Amino acid sequence: MQPFTYERPADVAAALAAIGKPGAKFLGGGTNLLDLMKVDAETPQHLVDVSRLPLAQISDEEGGLRIGATVTNSDLAGDPRVRERYPVLSRAVLNGASGQLRNQATTGGNLLQRTRCYYFYDPSMPCNKRVPGSGCSALKGYNRIHAVLGASDACIAVHPSDMAVALAVLDAEVEVQSASGQRRIKIADFHRLPEAAPEKDTILGNGELITAVILPPAPPGGQIYRKVRDRASYDFALVSVAAVVETEGDRIRSARIAMGGVAHKPWRAFEAERRLAGAVLSDDAFAAAGEAAVKGAVGRGHNDFKIPLAARTVARALTDAAAQKKA
Amino acid sequence: MRNTSVTRRGLFGGGAALGATLQSGSALAQSPPPGAGAPPVDVSLKVNGAQHELRLDPRTTLLDALREHLALTGTKKGCDHGQCGACTVLIDGIRKNSCLNLALSCDDLEITTIEGLGREEALHPVQTAFVEHDGFQCGFCTPGQICSAVGMLAELKRGLPSAVTPELAAAAMEVAETEVRERMSGNICRCAAYPNIVAAILDAAGKA
């Protein structure tokens, strides 16, 4: 690990002032940043520990919920309002990491975690995300866990978060603050596709701090999070799907689909959603939506299996969401 | 380190430093040699009820502070990346991986390690259950398993759900084998003593 200096400011204003120091980085729960620092994939010169900022509350806001940035994954998944009104979010968080990690990882940090691409973690290998311009080792390397949608020749990494997939299907917003003010970013716009600059995971500017995630009122209909992984617990998604389906009689009134494990960001399948609106409830409709959700997907060899797997997981999640009792 | 006498740990530490020096020509050895870090800083750690004043390199993890500076070697270093759970301790009663916490981040917090859970003549109920059910083979993962189980049972009592909880909105959680297995998935046992670990935890659930 490279040497660094450390400070733990008491409030947001002090944290925003501290982040201006050379090579400074915010430290939340640290479950990912510290891990990356140990392998020299991250080399901050100064750590601004924001884990004890007074941002650990979940409060009712505008018919939805405001989740403070330092609310831990455990506290988020266990909140009675989240369990009752946003079960897809609670389920997604509970399907990620381990009990110990969820007790430490924060809401803001979860959004900012880096890819688990093994070449990103290995400083002896080229990686455009770690060292811009050095090349992508995964393109012609072992790419079983990599992206099938929205990738570029510069990077085929996937975003590893389960939580962010649920936030995408719920149309959450990310509240950020900097020395120059506050803004809200739609979750769909928050994470980037790799294009020619995979070193940037998000659209956050220098010195911007996530202060909260805002959930709009819960969408009507059944909510499902379905995750497919190599082990039954404590593993990253090969493919995951967050689905919300509202039915009326024998028809689908509306549907929302977000996928994880397939792209550089949580992937909303808007075209598949449009096709489902007003369609007759049927296995065929859900199967077709699954196919539409992976339209344009490109396999890189070892990850070819993800394309049919994603289509089927979408169909299954939609089926289960439609079958749920409506609140 | 304050202890200047020759110890097994001291010899191992010296050996590791020598290894790092020999490797320093390779592309893999990107960490600076020992001693080249940022200036040490004062840290106050409260471990098992006792206050300790330490002067540490800022890079020191809670795990290394416990093992190398406080000689509390019950907490084990397995993977050092939060994947195996051998380093699990309780921080303010909540189970966490000590390898993924900087010691600096832990001042003012109550840290409980396996050494603080029970005493030889008065074991913690979870420790007793592990002994009774033979919940280990080589024993390396056991302190982490036990600390994790203590934290996990408290989470069950507080009504926190898990990925396998059938009714997410239910107020009370059932202590079932499926729940224990899912909730303990952050603790790996390479001897695969899982059946006995689960049995021990289920037994202790009534007593813990």
Coordinates of N, CA, C and O in Angstrom, one line a residue, chain B residues 4-137:
Chain B
T4 N 10.8 -5.6 22.1 CA 12.1 -5.7 21.4 C 12.8 -7.0 21.6 O 13.8 -7.3 21.1
S5 N 12.2 -7.9 22.5 CA 12.8 -9.2 22.6 C 12.5 -10.1 21.4 O 11.7 -9.8 20.6
V6 N 13.3 -11.1 21.2 CA 13.2 -12.0 20.1 C 12.0 -12.9 20.2 O 11.9 -13.6 21.2
T7 N 11.1 -12.8 19.3 CA 9.9 -13.6 19.3 C 9.8 -14.3 18.0 O 10.3 -13.9 17.0
R8 N 8.9 -15.3 18.0 CA 8.6 -16.0 16.7 C 8.0 -15.0 15.7 O 8.4 -15.0 14.6
R9 N 7.1 -14.2 16.2 CA 6.4 -13.2 15.4 C 7.4 -12.2 14.8 O 7.4 -11.8 13.7
G10 N 8.4 -11.8 15.7 CA 9.4 -10.8 15.3 C 10.3 -11.4 14.2 O 10.5 -10.7 13.2
L11 N 10.6 -12.6 14.3 CA 11.5 -13.3 13.3 C 10.7 -13.4 12.0 O 11.2 -13.1 10.9
F12 N 9.4 -13.7 12.1 CA 8.6 -13.8 10.9 C 8.5 -12.4 10.2 O 8.6 -12.3 9.0
G13 N 8.3 -11.4 11.1 CA 8.2 -10.1 10.5 C 9.4 -9.7 9.8 O 9.4 -9.1 8.7
G14 N 10.6 -10.0 10.4 CA 11.9 -9.6 9.7 C 12.0 -10.4 8.4 O 12.5 -9.8 7.4
G15 N 11.6 -11.6 8.4 CA 11.6 -12.4 7.2 C 10.8 -11.8 6.1 O 11.2 -11.7 4.9
A16 N 9.6 -11.3 6.4 CA 8.8 -10.7 5.4 C 9.4 -9.5 4.9 O 9.3 -9.2 3.7
A17 N 10.1 -8.7 5.7 CA 10.7 -7.4 5.3 C 11.8 -7.8 4.3 O 12.0 -7.1 3.3
L18 N 12.6 -8.8 4.6 CA 13.7 -9.2 3.8 C 13.1 -9.6 2.4 O 13.6 -9.2 1.4
G19 N 12.0 -10.4 2.5 CA 11.4 -10.8 1.2 C 11.0 -9.6 0.4 O 11.2 -9.6 -0.9
A20 N 10.4 -8.6 1.0 CA 10.0 -7.4 0.2 C 11.2 -6.7 -0.4 O 11.1 -6.3 -1.5
T21 N 12.3 -6.7 0.3 CA 13.5 -6.0 -0.2 C 14.0 -6.8 -1.4 O 14.4 -6.2 -2.5
L22 N 14.1 -8.1 -1.3 CA 14.6 -8.9 -2.4 C 13.7 -8.7 -3.7 O 14.2 -8.8 -4.8
Q23 N 12.4 -8.5 -3.5 CA 11.5 -8.4 -4.6 C 11.4 -7.0 -5.2 O 10.8 -6.9 -6.2
S24 N 12.1 -6.1 -4.6 CA 11.8 -4.7 -4.9 C 12.2 -4.3 -6.4 O 11.8 -3.3 -6.9
G25 N 13.0 -5.2 -7.0 CA 13.3 -4.9 -8.4 C 12.2 -5.3 -9.4 O 12.1 -4.8 -10.5
S26 N 11.2 -6.1 -8.9 CA 10.2 -6.6 -9.8 C 9.1 -5.6 -10.0 O 8.9 -4.8 -9.1
A27 N 8.3 -5.7 -11.0 CA 7.2 -4.8 -11.3 C 6.1 -5.0 -10.3 O 5.3 -4.1 -10.0
L28 N 6.1 -6.2 -9.6 CA 5.0 -6.4 -8.7 C 5.2 -5.7 -7.4 O 4.2 -5.4 -6.7
A29 N 6.4 -5.5 -7.0 CA 6.7 -4.9 -5.7 C 6.6 -3.4 -5.8 O 7.5 -2.7 -5.9
Q30 N 5.3 -2.9 -5.7 CA 5.1 -1.5 -5.9 C 5.1 -0.7 -4.5 O 5.1 0.5 -4.5
S31 N 4.9 -1.5 -3.5 CA 4.8 -0.9 -2.1 C 6.2 -0.4 -1.7 O 7.2 -1.1 -2.0
P32 N 6.3 0.7 -1.1 CA 7.6 1.1 -0.6 C 8.2 0.2 0.5 O 7.4 -0.5 1.1
P33 N 9.5 0.2 0.7 CA 10.0 -0.6 1.7 C 9.5 -0.1 3.1 O 9.2 1.1 3.2
P34 N 9.5 -1.0 4.1 CA 9.1 -0.6 5.4 C 9.8 0.6 5.9 O 11.0 0.7 5.7
G35 N 9.1 1.6 6.5 CA 9.8 2.7 7.1 C 9.7 3.9 6.2 O 10.0 5.0 6.6
A36 N 9.3 3.8 4.9 CA 9.2 4.9 4.0 C 7.8 5.5 3.9 O 7.5 6.3 3.0
G37 N 6.9 5.2 4.9 CA 5.6 5.6 4.8 C 5.4 7.1 5.3 O 6.4 7.8 5.5
A38 N 4.1 7.5 5.4 CA 3.8 8.8 5.9 C 4.1 8.8 7.4 O 4.3 7.7 8.0
P39 N 4.3 9.9 8.0 CA 4.7 10.0 9.4 C 3.7 9.2 10.3 O 2.5 9.3 10.0
P40 N 4.2 8.5 11.3 CA 3.2 7.8 12.2 C 2.3 8.8 12.9 O 2.7 9.9 13.1
V41 N 1.1 8.3 13.3 CA 0.2 9.1 14.0 C -0.3 8.4 15.2 O -0.3 7.2 15.3
D42 N -0.8 9.2 16.2 CA -1.3 8.6 17.5 C -2.7 8.1 17.3 O -3.5 8.8 16.7
V43 N -2.9 6.9 17.8 CA -4.2 6.3 17.7 C -4.6 5.8 19.1 O -3.7 5.2 19.8
S44 N -5.8 6.0 19.5 CA -6.3 5.5 20.8 C -7.3 4.4 20.5 O -8.4 4.6 19.9
L45 N -7.0 3.1 20.8 CA -7.9 2.0 20.5 C -8.4 1.4 21.8 O -7.7 1.1 22.7
K46 N -9.8 1.2 21.9 CA -10.3 0.5 23.0 C -10.7 -0.9 22.6 O -11.6 -1.1 21.8
V47 N -9.9 -1.8 23.2 CA -10.1 -3.2 22.8 C -10.4 -4.1 24.0 O -9.7 -4.1 25.0
N48 N -11.5 -4.8 23.9 CA -11.9 -5.7 25.0 C -11.9 -4.9 26.4 O -11.5 -5.4 27.4
G49 N -12.4 -3.7 26.3 CA -12.5 -2.9 27.5 C -11.3 -2.1 28.0 O -11.3 -1.2 28.8
A50 N -10.1 -2.4 27.3 CA -8.9 -1.7 27.7 C -8.5 -0.7 26.7 O -8.5 -0.9 25.5
Q51 N -8.1 0.5 27.2 CA -7.6 1.6 26.3 C -6.2 1.4 26.0 O -5.3 1.2 26.9
H52 N -5.8 1.6 24.7 CA -4.4 1.5 24.3 C -4.0 2.7 23.5 O -4.8 3.1 22.6
E53 N -2.9 3.3 23.8 CA -2.4 4.4 23.0 C -1.3 3.9 22.1 O -0.3 3.4 22.6
L54 N -1.5 4.0 20.8 CA -0.5 3.5 19.9 C 0.0 4.6 18.9 O -0.7 5.6 18.8
R55 N 1.1 4.4 18.4 CA 1.7 5.3 17.3 C 1.9 4.4 16.1 O 2.7 3.5 16.1
L56 N 1.1 4.7 15.1 CA 1.0 3.8 13.9 C 1.2 4.5 12.6 O 0.9 5.6 12.4
D57 N 1.8 3.7 11.7 CA 1.8 4.1 10.2 C 0.3 4.2 9.9 O -0.5 3.3 10.2
P58 N -0.1 5.3 9.2 CA -1.6 5.4 8.8 C -2.1 4.2 8.1 O -3.3 4.0 8.1
R59 N -1.2 3.5 7.4 CA -1.7 2.3 6.6 C -2.1 1.1 7.4 O -2.7 0.2 6.9
T60 N -1.8 1.1 8.7 CA -2.1 0.0 9.6 C -3.5 -0.3 9.7 O -4.3 0.5 10.0
T61 N -3.9 -1.6 9.3 CA -5.3 -2.0 9.5 C -5.6 -2.3 10.9 O -4.7 -2.5 11.7
L62 N -6.9 -2.3 11.3 CA -7.2 -2.7 12.6 C -6.7 -4.1 12.9 O -6.2 -4.4 14.0
L63 N -6.8 -5.0 11.9 CA -6.3 -6.4 12.0 C -4.8 -6.4 12.4 O -4.4 -7.1 13.4
D64 N -4.0 -5.6 11.7 CA -2.5 -5.6 12.0 C -2.3 -4.9 13.4 O -1.3 -5.3 14.1
A65 N -3.1 -3.9 13.7 CA -2.9 -3.3 15.0 C -3.1 -4.3 16.1 O -2.4 -4.3 17.1
L66 N -4.2 -5.1 16.0 CA -4.5 -6.1 17.0 C -3.4 -7.1 17.1 O -3.0 -7.4 18.2
R67 N -3.0 -7.6 16.0 CA -2.1 -8.8 16.0 C -0.7 -8.3 16.3 O 0.0 -8.9 17.1
E68 N -0.2 -7.3 15.6 CA 1.2 -6.9 15.6 C 1.6 -5.9 16.7 O 2.7 -5.8 17.0
H69 N 0.6 -5.1 17.1 CA 0.9 -4.1 18.1 C 0.3 -4.4 19.5 O 0.8 -3.9 20.5
L70 N -0.8 -5.1 19.5 CA -1.4 -5.4 20.8 C -1.3 -6.9 21.2 O -1.8 -7.4 22.2
A71 N -0.6 -7.7 20.3 CA -0.4 -9.1 20.5 C -1.7 -9.9 20.8 O -1.7 -10.9 21.5
L72 N -2.8 -9.4 20.2 CA -4.0 -10.2 20.2 C -4.1 -11.0 19.0 O -4.8 -10.6 18.0
T73 N -3.5 -12.2 19.0 CA -3.4 -12.9 17.8 C -4.5 -14.0 17.6 O -4.4 -14.8 16.7
G74 N -5.5 -13.9 18.4 CA -6.7 -14.7 18.2 C -7.4 -14.3 16.9 O -7.8 -15.2 16.2
T75 N -7.4 -13.1 16.6 CA -8.0 -12.6 15.3 C -7.0 -13.0 14.2 O -5.8 -12.6 14.3
K76 N -7.5 -13.7 13.2 CA -6.6 -14.3 12.2 C -6.6 -13.5 10.9 O -7.6 -12.9 10.5
K77 N -5.4 -13.5 10.2 CA -5.3 -12.9 8.9 C -5.3 -14.0 7.9 O -4.4 -14.8 7.8
G78 N -6.5 -14.1 7.2 CA -6.6 -15.2 6.2 C -6.3 -14.6 4.8 O -5.1 -14.6 4.3
C79 N -7.2 -13.9 4.2 CA -7.0 -13.4 2.8 C -6.6 -11.9 2.9 O -6.0 -11.4 1.9
D80 N -6.9 -11.2 4.0 CA -6.6 -9.8 4.1 C -7.3 -8.9 3.1 O -7.0 -7.8 2.8
H81 N -8.4 -9.5 2.5 CA -9.2 -8.7 1.5 C -10.7 -8.8 1.7 O -11.5 -8.6 0.8
G82 N -11.1 -9.2 2.9 CA -12.5 -9.2 3.2 C -13.3 -10.4 2.6 O -14.5 -10.3 2.5
Q83 N -12.6 -11.4 2.1 CA -13.3 -12.5 1.5 C -13.4 -13.7 2.3 O -14.3 -14.6 2.0
C84 N -12.6 -13.9 3.4 CA -12.7 -15.1 4.1 C -13.3 -15.0 5.5 O -13.8 -16.0 6.0
G85 N -13.3 -13.8 6.1 CA -14.0 -13.7 7.4 C -13.2 -14.1 8.6 O -13.7 -13.9 9.7
A86 N -12.0 -14.6 8.4 CA -11.1 -15.0 9.6 C -10.8 -13.9 10.5 O -10.5 -14.1 11.7
C87 N -10.9 -12.6 10.0 CA -10.5 -11.5 10.8 C -11.7 -10.8 11.5 O -11.5 -9.7 12.0
T88 N -12.8 -11.4 11.5 CA -14.1 -10.8 12.0 C -13.9 -10.4 13.4 O -13.5 -11.3 14.3
V89 N -14.2 -9.2 13.8 CA -14.3 -8.7 15.2 C -15.7 -8.0 15.3 O -16.4 -7.8 14.3
L90 N -16.0 -7.6 16.5 CA -17.2 -6.8 16.8 C -16.7 -5.3 17.0 O -15.8 -5.1 17.8
I91 N -17.3 -4.4 16.3 CA -17.0 -3.0 16.5 C -18.3 -2.3 16.9 O -19.3 -2.4 16.2
D92 N -18.3 -1.8 18.1 CA -19.5 -1.3 18.7 C -20.6 -2.4 18.6 O -21.8 -2.1 18.4
G93 N -20.2 -3.7 18.8 CA -21.2 -4.8 18.8 C -21.6 -5.3 17.4 O -22.3 -6.3 17.3
I94 N -21.1 -4.6 16.4 CA -21.5 -5.0 15.0 C -20.3 -5.8 14.4 O -19.2 -5.4 14.5
R95 N -20.6 -6.9 13.8 CA -19.5 -7.7 13.2 C -18.9 -7.1 11.9 O -19.7 -6.7 11.0
K96 N -17.6 -7.0 11.8 CA -17.0 -6.4 10.7 C -15.7 -7.1 10.4 O -15.1 -7.8 11.3
N97 N -15.1 -6.9 9.2 CA -13.8 -7.5 8.8 C -12.7 -6.5 9.3 O -12.6 -5.4 8.8
S98 N -11.9 -6.9 10.2 CA -10.9 -6.0 10.8 C -9.8 -5.7 9.7 O -9.2 -4.7 9.8
C99 N -9.7 -6.5 8.7 CA -8.7 -6.3 7.6 C -9.1 -5.1 6.7 O -8.3 -4.6 6.0
L100 N -10.4 -4.8 6.7 CA -10.8 -3.7 5.8 C -11.2 -2.4 6.6 O -11.9 -1.5 6.1
N101 N -10.7 -2.3 7.8 CA -10.8 -1.1 8.6 C -9.4 -0.6 8.9 O -8.5 -1.3 9.4
L102 N -9.2 0.7 8.7 CA -7.9 1.3 9.1 C -8.0 1.4 10.7 O -9.1 1.8 11.2
A103 N -6.9 1.2 11.3 CA -6.9 1.4 12.8 C -7.3 2.8 13.1 O -8.1 3.1 14.1
L104 N -6.8 3.8 12.3 CA -7.2 5.2 12.5 C -8.7 5.5 12.5 O -9.1 6.4 13.2
S105 N -9.4 4.7 11.7 CA -10.9 4.9 11.6 C -11.6 4.4 12.9 O -12.8 4.6 13.0
C106 N -10.9 3.6 13.7 CA -11.6 2.9 14.8 C -11.4 3.6 16.2 O -11.8 3.0 17.2
D107 N -10.7 4.7 16.2 CA -10.6 5.3 17.6 C -11.9 5.7 18.1 O -12.9 6.0 17.4
D108 N -12.1 5.7 19.4 CA -13.4 6.0 20.1 C -14.4 4.9 20.0 O -15.5 5.0 20.4
L109 N -14.1 3.8 19.2 CA -15.1 2.7 19.1 C -14.7 1.5 20.0 O -13.6 1.4 20.3
E110 N -15.7 0.8 20.4 CA -15.5 -0.4 21.2 C -15.2 -1.6 20.4 O -16.1 -2.1 19.7
I111 N -14.0 -2.1 20.5 CA -13.6 -3.3 19.7 C -13.6 -4.5 20.6 O -13.0 -4.5 21.7
T112 N -14.3 -5.6 20.1 CA -14.3 -6.8 20.9 C -13.7 -7.9 20.0 O -14.2 -8.1 18.9
T113 N -12.7 -8.6 20.5 CA -12.1 -9.7 19.7 C -12.4 -11.0 20.4 O -13.0 -11.0 21.5
I114 N -12.0 -12.1 19.9 CA -12.3 -13.4 20.5 C -11.7 -13.4 21.9 O -12.4 -14.1 22.8
E115 N -10.6 -12.7 22.2 CA -10.1 -12.7 23.5 C -11.0 -12.1 24.5 O -10.9 -12.3 25.7
G116 N -11.9 -11.2 24.0 CA -12.7 -10.4 24.9 C -14.1 -11.0 25.1 O -14.9 -10.5 25.8
L117 N -14.4 -12.1 24.3 CA -15.8 -12.6 24.4 C -16.0 -13.4 25.6 O -17.1 -13.4 26.3
G118 N -15.0 -14.3 26.0 CA -15.2 -15.1 27.2 C -13.8 -15.3 27.8 O -12.8 -14.9 27.3
R119 N -13.8 -16.0 29.0 CA -12.6 -16.3 29.6 C -12.5 -17.9 29.6 O -13.5 -18.6 29.5
E120 N -11.3 -18.4 29.8 CA -11.1 -19.8 29.8 C -12.0 -20.5 30.7 O -12.6 -21.6 30.4
E121 N -12.2 -19.9 31.9 CA -13.1 -20.6 32.9 C -14.6 -20.2 32.7 O -15.4 -20.8 33.4
A122 N -14.8 -19.3 31.9 CA -16.2 -18.9 31.6 C -16.4 -18.5 30.2 O -16.4 -17.3 29.8
L123 N -16.5 -19.5 29.3 CA -16.6 -19.3 27.9 C -17.9 -18.6 27.5 O -18.9 -18.7 28.2
H124 N -17.9 -17.9 26.4 CA -19.1 -17.3 25.9 C -20.0 -18.5 25.4 O -19.5 -19.5 25.0
P125 N -21.3 -18.4 25.5 CA -22.2 -19.5 25.0 C -21.9 -20.0 23.6 O -22.0 -21.2 23.3
V126 N -21.5 -19.1 22.7 CA -21.2 -19.5 21.4 C -19.9 -20.4 21.4 O -19.8 -21.4 20.6
Q127 N -18.9 -19.9 22.2 CA -17.7 -20.7 22.3 C -18.0 -22.1 22.8 O -17.5 -23.1 22.3
T128 N -18.8 -22.2 23.9 CA -19.2 -23.5 24.5 C -19.8 -24.4 23.4 O -19.5 -25.6 23.3
A129 N -20.7 -23.8 22.6 CA -21.4 -24.6 21.6 C -20.5 -25.1 20.6 O -20.6 -26.2 20.1
F130 N -19.5 -24.3 20.2 CA -18.5 -24.7 19.2 C -17.7 -25.9 19.7 O -17.4 -26.9 19.0
V131 N -17.4 -25.9 21.0 CA -16.7 -27.0 21.6 C -17.6 -28.2 21.7 O -17.2 -29.3 21.2
E132 N -18.8 -28.1 22.1 CA -19.7 -29.2 22.3 C -20.0 -29.9 20.9 O -20.2 -31.1 20.8
H133 N -20.1 -29.0 19.9 CA -20.5 -29.6 18.6 C -19.3 -29.8 17.7 O -19.5 -30.2 16.5
D134 N -18.1 -29.6 18.2 CA -16.9 -29.9 17.4 C -17.0 -29.0 16.1 O -16.8 -29.5 15.0
G135 N -17.2 -27.7 16.3 CA -17.4 -26.8 15.2 C -16.2 -26.3 14.5 O -16.1 -25.2 14.1
F136 N -15.2 -27.2 14.4 CA -13.9 -26.8 13.8 C -13.0 -28.0 13.5 O -13.3 -29.0 14.1
Q137 N -12.1 -27.8 12.6 CA -11.1 -28.9 12.5 C -9.7 -28.3 12.8 O -9.2 -28.4 13.9

